Coordinates of C-alpha atoms and ligand atoms in Angstrom, one line a residue:
M749 CA -17.3 11.3 -21.5
K750 CA -14.9 13.4 -18.8
D751 CA -11.5 14.9 -20.2
V752 CA -10.8 17.3 -17.0
V753 CA -11.4 15.5 -13.4
T754 CA -10.6 17.6 -10.4
L755 CA -10.4 16.3 -6.9
T756 CA -9.2 16.9 -3.1
R757 CA -5.9 16.3 -2.7
P758 CA -5.5 12.4 -2.2
D759 CA -3.6 10.3 0.5
D760 CA -1.4 7.4 -0.1
W761 CA -1.8 5.4 3.0
H762 CA 0.7 2.7 2.6
L763 CA 3.8 3.3 0.8
H764 CA 7.5 2.2 0.6
L765 CA 9.5 5.6 0.6
R766 CA 13.2 3.1 1.5
D767 CA 15.8 5.3 2.6
G768 CA 19.0 7.7 1.8
A769 CA 19.6 8.1 -1.9
V770 CA 16.4 6.0 -3.5
M771 CA 14.5 7.5 -1.1
R772 CA 15.7 11.1 -2.2
A773 CA 14.7 9.6 -5.9
V774 CA 11.6 8.5 -5.4
L775 CA 9.8 10.9 -2.8
P776 CA 9.2 14.2 -5.0
H777 CA 6.7 11.8 -6.8
S778 CA 5.1 10.8 -4.0
A779 CA 5.3 14.4 -2.5
S780 CA 3.8 16.2 -5.8
Q781 CA 0.5 14.1 -6.0
F782 CA -0.6 13.2 -2.0
A783 CA -0.7 15.1 0.8
R784 CA 0.0 12.7 3.1
A785 CA 1.5 8.8 3.4
I786 CA 1.5 5.8 5.4
I787 CA 5.1 5.2 5.6
M788 CA 6.2 1.8 5.8
P789 CA 8.7 0.4 8.1
N790 CA 10.1 -2.6 6.2
L791 CA 13.7 -0.7 6.3
D792 CA 16.8 -3.1 6.4
P793 CA 16.9 -3.3 9.6
P794 CA 13.3 -2.0 10.0
I795 CA 11.8 0.5 12.2
T796 CA 10.4 -1.2 15.2
N797 CA 10.3 1.7 17.7
T798 CA 10.0 5.3 18.3
E799 CA 13.1 6.5 18.7
Q800 CA 14.1 5.0 15.0
A801 CA 10.5 5.8 13.5
L802 CA 10.8 9.9 14.9
A803 CA 14.9 10.0 13.0
Y804 CA 13.4 8.2 9.7
R805 CA 10.3 11.2 9.6
T806 CA 13.1 13.5 10.1
R807 CA 15.2 12.4 7.3
I808 CA 11.9 12.2 4.8
L809 CA 11.2 15.6 5.8
E810 CA 14.6 17.1 5.0
A811 CA 14.5 15.1 1.5
I812 CA 11.2 16.9 0.9
P813 CA 10.9 19.4 -2.1
N814 CA 10.7 22.7 -1.2
G815 CA 7.1 23.9 -1.4
S816 CA 5.6 20.8 -0.8
A817 CA 3.8 20.4 2.4
F818 CA 4.1 16.3 1.8
Q819 CA 3.2 14.8 5.6
P820 CA 4.6 11.6 5.8
L821 CA 2.4 9.1 9.2
M822 CA 4.7 7.2 10.4
T823 CA 4.3 3.6 11.7
V824 CA 6.4 1.2 13.3
Y825 CA 7.2 -2.6 12.9
L826 CA 5.8 -5.6 14.9
T827 CA 8.3 -8.3 16.2
D828 CA 7.7 -10.9 18.4
T829 CA 9.1 -9.0 20.8
T830 CA 7.4 -5.7 20.4
S831 CA 5.9 -4.7 24.1
P832 CA 2.9 -3.0 25.1
S833 CA 5.2 0.1 26.7
E834 CA 6.5 0.8 23.5
I835 CA 2.7 0.8 21.5
V836 CA 2.3 3.9 24.6
R837 CA 5.4 5.3 23.5
A838 CA 4.5 5.5 19.6
K839 CA 0.8 6.8 20.4
E840 CA 2.3 9.5 22.8
S841 CA 4.8 10.5 20.1
G842 CA 2.1 12.0 18.4
H843 CA 3.6 11.0 15.0
I844 CA 3.0 7.1 14.5
L845 CA -0.6 6.6 13.7
A846 CA -0.2 2.7 13.2
A847 CA 2.1 -0.5 13.7
K848 CA 2.6 -3.0 10.9
L849 CA 2.3 -6.7 10.9
Y850 CA 4.4 -8.9 8.5
P851 CA 4.2 -12.7 8.7
A852 CA 7.7 -13.5 9.4
G853 CA 9.5 -14.0 5.8
A854 CA 6.3 -12.8 4.0
T855 CA 7.7 -10.5 1.4
T856 CA 10.7 -7.8 1.3
N857 CA 12.7 -7.6 4.9
S858 CA 9.9 -9.5 7.0
N859 CA 12.2 -11.8 8.0
L860 CA 12.2 -10.5 11.7
G861 CA 7.8 -10.0 11.6
V862 CA 5.5 -11.8 13.3
T863 CA 6.0 -15.6 13.9
N864 CA 2.4 -16.3 15.6
I865 CA 0.0 -13.8 16.5
Y866 CA -0.8 -15.1 20.0
K867 CA 2.7 -14.0 20.7
I868 CA 2.0 -10.2 20.0
Y869 CA -1.7 -10.4 21.9
S870 CA -1.0 -8.1 24.8
V871 CA 1.1 -5.6 22.1
L872 CA -2.6 -5.7 20.0
E873 CA -4.5 -5.3 23.6
E874 CA -2.4 -2.1 23.9
M875 CA -3.5 -0.9 20.2
Q876 CA -6.7 -1.3 21.2
K877 CA -6.2 0.9 23.9
Q878 CA -4.2 3.4 22.6
G879 CA -6.2 3.9 19.3
L880 CA -3.0 2.9 17.0
I881 CA -4.2 1.4 14.0
L882 CA -3.4 -2.6 13.3
L883 CA -1.6 -2.6 9.2
L884 CA -2.0 -6.0 8.1
H885 CA 0.2 -7.7 5.3
G886 CA -2.4 -10.6 5.0
E887 CA -0.9 -13.7 3.7
V888 CA 0.3 -16.7 5.6
T889 CA 4.0 -18.2 5.1
D890 CA 3.2 -21.8 5.6
P891 CA 5.1 -23.4 2.5
E892 CA 2.1 -26.0 2.1
I893 CA 0.0 -23.2 1.3
D894 CA -0.1 -22.6 -2.8
I895 CA 0.8 -18.7 -3.5
F896 CA -2.4 -17.9 -4.5
D897 CA -4.3 -19.2 -1.5
R898 CA -2.2 -17.0 1.0
E899 CA -3.9 -14.3 1.6
A900 CA -7.4 -16.3 2.0
V901 CA -6.0 -18.7 4.4
F902 CA -4.4 -15.4 6.5
I903 CA -7.9 -14.5 6.5
E904 CA -9.5 -17.5 8.0
R905 CA -6.5 -18.0 10.3
V906 CA -5.1 -14.8 11.5
L907 CA -7.8 -12.2 11.0
T908 CA -10.7 -13.6 12.0
P909 CA -9.5 -14.2 15.2
V910 CA -7.9 -10.9 15.6
I911 CA -11.3 -8.6 14.9
R912 CA -13.0 -11.1 17.1
D913 CA -10.6 -10.7 20.2
F914 CA -10.1 -7.3 19.6
P915 CA -13.8 -5.8 18.7
T916 CA -12.5 -2.3 18.7
L917 CA -9.3 -2.2 17.3
R918 CA -9.1 -0.7 13.8
I919 CA -7.1 -2.9 11.3
V920 CA -7.0 -2.3 7.6
L921 CA -6.1 -5.5 5.4
E922 CA -3.6 -3.8 2.9
H923 CA -3.0 -4.3 -1.0
I924 CA -6.1 -7.2 -1.1
T925 CA -6.1 -9.3 -4.2
T926 CA -9.0 -11.5 -4.6
Q927 CA -13.2 -11.5 -4.5
N928 CA -13.0 -12.9 -1.4
A929 CA -11.1 -10.3 0.8
A930 CA -13.1 -8.0 -1.0
D931 CA -16.3 -9.9 0.0
Y932 CA -14.8 -10.4 3.6
I933 CA -14.1 -6.6 4.6
R934 CA -17.4 -5.4 2.6
E935 CA -19.2 -7.6 5.4
A936 CA -17.0 -7.4 8.7
P937 CA -17.6 -5.1 11.6
A938 CA -16.7 -0.7 10.5
T939 CA -13.2 -1.2 12.7
V940 CA -12.4 -3.0 9.6
A941 CA -10.9 -1.6 6.2
A942 CA -9.0 -2.5 3.1
T943 CA -6.7 -0.8 0.4
I944 CA -6.8 -1.3 -2.8
T945 CA -3.0 -1.1 -5.4
A946 CA -3.6 0.7 -8.6
H947 CA -1.9 -2.8 -10.3
H948 CA -4.1 -5.1 -8.7
L949 CA -6.7 -3.3 -10.1
L950 CA -4.7 -3.0 -13.8
Y951 CA -3.2 -6.2 -14.0
N952 CA -4.0 -10.2 -13.7
R953 CA -1.7 -12.8 -12.9
N954 CA -1.3 -12.8 -17.0
A955 CA 0.9 -9.9 -16.8
I956 CA 4.0 -11.4 -14.7
F957 CA 4.1 -14.1 -18.1
N958 CA 3.2 -12.2 -20.7
G959 CA 5.9 -13.1 -24.0
G960 CA 8.3 -14.3 -21.1
I961 CA 8.7 -13.7 -17.0
R962 CA 8.1 -9.4 -16.7
P963 CA 10.2 -9.2 -13.3
H964 CA 8.5 -5.7 -13.3
N965 CA 5.3 -7.4 -12.8
Y966 CA 6.0 -9.6 -9.6
C967 CA 4.7 -8.1 -6.9
L968 CA 3.5 -9.5 -3.1
P969 CA 0.7 -10.4 -2.5
I970 CA 1.3 -11.5 -6.1
L971 CA -1.2 -10.5 -9.2
K972 CA -4.6 -13.0 -9.0
R973 CA -7.2 -14.4 -11.7
E974 CA -9.0 -11.4 -13.7
C975 CA -12.0 -12.5 -11.9
H976 CA -10.3 -11.5 -8.9
R977 CA -9.5 -8.2 -10.4
Q978 CA -13.0 -7.5 -12.0
G979 CA -14.0 -8.5 -8.2
L980 CA -11.6 -5.5 -6.6
I981 CA -13.5 -3.2 -9.4
R982 CA -16.2 -3.6 -8.2
A983 CA -15.7 -3.0 -4.9
I984 CA -14.1 0.4 -5.4
T985 CA -17.0 1.7 -7.7
S986 CA -19.6 0.4 -5.1
G987 CA -18.7 3.4 -3.0
N988 CA -18.0 1.4 -0.3
P989 CA -15.8 3.9 2.5
K990 CA -14.2 0.5 3.8
Y991 CA -12.1 0.4 0.5
F992 CA -9.1 3.3 0.2
L993 CA -6.0 4.3 -1.5
G994 CA -2.6 2.3 -1.1
T995 CA -0.1 2.3 -3.5
D996 CA 1.7 0.0 -2.4
S997 CA 4.4 1.6 -4.4
A998 CA 7.7 -0.6 -4.1
P999 CA 10.9 0.5 -5.2
H1000 CA 13.6 -2.0 -5.7
S1001 CA 16.8 -0.8 -7.9
R1002 CA 16.4 -2.7 -11.3
Q1003 CA 19.8 -5.4 -10.2
R1004 CA 17.5 -6.5 -7.9
K1005 CA 14.7 -7.1 -10.3
E1006 CA 16.2 -8.7 -13.0
T1007 CA 17.8 -11.5 -11.7
A1008 CA 17.4 -14.9 -10.9
Y1009 CA 16.5 -14.5 -7.3
G1010 CA 14.3 -11.2 -7.5
C1011 CA 12.6 -8.8 -4.9
A1012 CA 8.8 -8.3 -5.2
G1013 CA 7.3 -4.8 -5.6
C1014 CA 6.0 -2.6 -8.2
Y1015 CA 6.8 1.0 -8.4
T1016 CA 4.0 3.0 -9.2
A1017 CA 4.4 6.4 -6.8
Y1018 CA 5.8 8.1 -10.3
A1019 CA 1.9 8.1 -11.8
A1020 CA 0.3 6.4 -9.4
M1021 CA -3.4 8.9 -9.7
E1022 CA -2.8 8.3 -13.3
L1023 CA -3.6 5.0 -13.2
Y1024 CA -6.1 5.0 -10.5
A1025 CA -7.9 7.8 -12.6
E1026 CA -7.2 4.8 -15.5
V1027 CA -9.1 1.8 -13.5
F1028 CA -12.2 4.3 -12.2
D1029 CA -12.5 5.7 -16.2
A1030 CA -12.5 2.3 -17.8
S1031 CA -15.8 1.2 -15.4
R1032 CA -17.3 4.8 -16.2
A1033 CA -16.7 5.8 -12.4
L1034 CA -14.7 8.3 -12.4
H1035 CA -17.5 10.1 -10.0
Q1036 CA -15.7 7.5 -7.2
L1037 CA -12.1 8.2 -7.6
E1038 CA -12.4 11.0 -5.1
S1039 CA -13.9 8.9 -2.1
F1040 CA -11.5 6.3 -2.6
A1041 CA -8.7 8.2 -3.1
S1042 CA -9.4 11.3 -1.3
F1043 CA -12.3 10.6 1.8
N1044 CA -12.3 6.8 3.0
G1045 CA -8.9 7.1 4.1
P1046 CA -8.7 9.9 6.5
D1047 CA -12.5 9.3 7.3
F1048 CA -11.0 5.8 8.7
Y1049 CA -8.2 7.1 10.2
G1050 CA -10.1 9.9 11.7
L1051 CA -7.9 13.0 10.7
P1052 CA -9.3 16.1 8.5
R1053 CA -9.8 15.7 5.1
N1054 CA -7.2 17.6 2.8
T1055 CA -7.9 21.1 1.9
G1056 CA -6.2 21.2 -1.5
T1057 CA -7.1 19.9 -5.3
I1058 CA -5.3 18.1 -8.0
T1059 CA -6.5 17.8 -12.0
L1060 CA -6.4 15.5 -14.1
Y1061 CA -6.7 15.2 -18.0
R1062 CA -7.2 12.9 -20.2
K1063 CA -4.1 12.8 -22.4
Y1064 CA -1.9 10.8 -23.8
T1065 CA 1.4 10.1 -22.8
L1066 CA 4.2 7.6 -22.7
S1067 CA 5.8 6.9 -19.4
P1068 CA 9.6 7.3 -18.4
D1069 CA 11.3 4.0 -18.9
R1070 CA 13.9 4.4 -16.2
F1071 CA 14.4 7.0 -13.2
S1072 CA 18.3 7.0 -12.4
F1073 CA 19.7 7.2 -8.7
G1074 CA 23.5 6.7 -7.9
I1075 CA 24.5 3.8 -9.4
D1076 CA 21.5 2.3 -10.5
D1077 CA 18.4 2.1 -12.1
L1078 CA 15.0 2.3 -11.3
I1079 CA 11.8 0.3 -13.7
P1080 CA 8.7 2.0 -13.3
F1081 CA 5.5 -0.1 -13.5
R1082 CA 4.6 0.2 -17.4
A1083 CA 7.8 1.8 -18.1
G1084 CA 7.6 3.4 -21.5
E1085 CA 4.2 2.6 -22.2
K1086 CA 1.1 4.7 -22.5
F1087 CA -0.9 6.5 -20.3
E1088 CA -4.4 7.8 -21.1
W1089 CA -4.4 10.3 -17.9
Q1090 CA -2.3 13.1 -16.9
L1091 CA -1.6 14.6 -13.9
V1092 CA -1.4 18.8 -14.0
K1093 CA 1.8 19.0 -11.5
Ligands
LIG2138 C1 7.3 -4.3 -0.8 C2 8.5 -3.9 -0.7 O1 9.2 -4.1 -1.8 O2 8.6 -3.4 0.4 N1 6.5 -5.4 -2.0 C3 5.6 -5.7 -2.4 O3 6.0 -6.6 -3.4 N2 4.3 -5.7 -2.3 C4 6.4 -5.2 0.5 C5 5.4 -5.2 0.7 O4 4.5 -4.4 0.3 O5 4.6 -6.7 0.6
LIG2139 ZN1 3.8 -3.0 0.8

């Protein structure tokens, strides 16, 4: 049994940092684990153009702890009125790698998202031409569709036509949650990949209702059945380079989680690599962790792999039960519970 794992410093290919006091509270956690992260643009108001993305990048850089070389990789938020010329500007900035499609109404701050994929076909055409990557929140918003089936229906109604119509556009189906999605990605062309979160690998949907309703385990896409969790584990331990790490760490204040109309999102960034290590270890696949966390993402994005390393030790620790920022608390995923691995900081 391995008790120490050293691997090339990983990257997080899907991260919510927010802004202001929350950003300052959470950024040091990501910066201590990852070299780079793809920063989600669903602020309020969202980051819909190059100018906003560059200003947001500056605010992030100013908040990075001294001595950290963490690099935020920026994205823009697609709306029904995004223009192809905005894509050209984004690419020319040199700091924007991808554009994010939120189906309107699918999740936190997605109201200004895209209402119909065909409305942005000229934008997708330009992204294909410019080499900007398309990031997908892969859930339909049709209220007729059961919440547990929204990813599967998105694949059929949106992803399949987009892959067909834009054969060289690079696409990431983010935070996949089902066996079907993992199978689909495996069989898709090499231009299509997927990220997987730690929480979808660790928990099934029982975790939302374990002894009472658990708002801190509520995220979107929602946790699925155990057979799907097992399918995701098979995917990451298969060694297939199409799957890579994206935490979807999504901090919300305690007040906005523990309420009658709570926000979706799990805060995992404070212990992301510890959580992923636990998953790989439980499947006796720690040797596969490095490609998932440190190689497959940069290879897909066409970026160099990182040069430094991180080390994880097998050691039982208790996680903090809260982080504080300003006037509120942030309750992390697995607050106050046992961890099996510890990252040396
Ligand atoms: C994310 C958030 O809070 O911004 N929430 C979540 O449950 N994952 C949005 C998202 O990625 O869906
Ligand atoms: Zn997200």
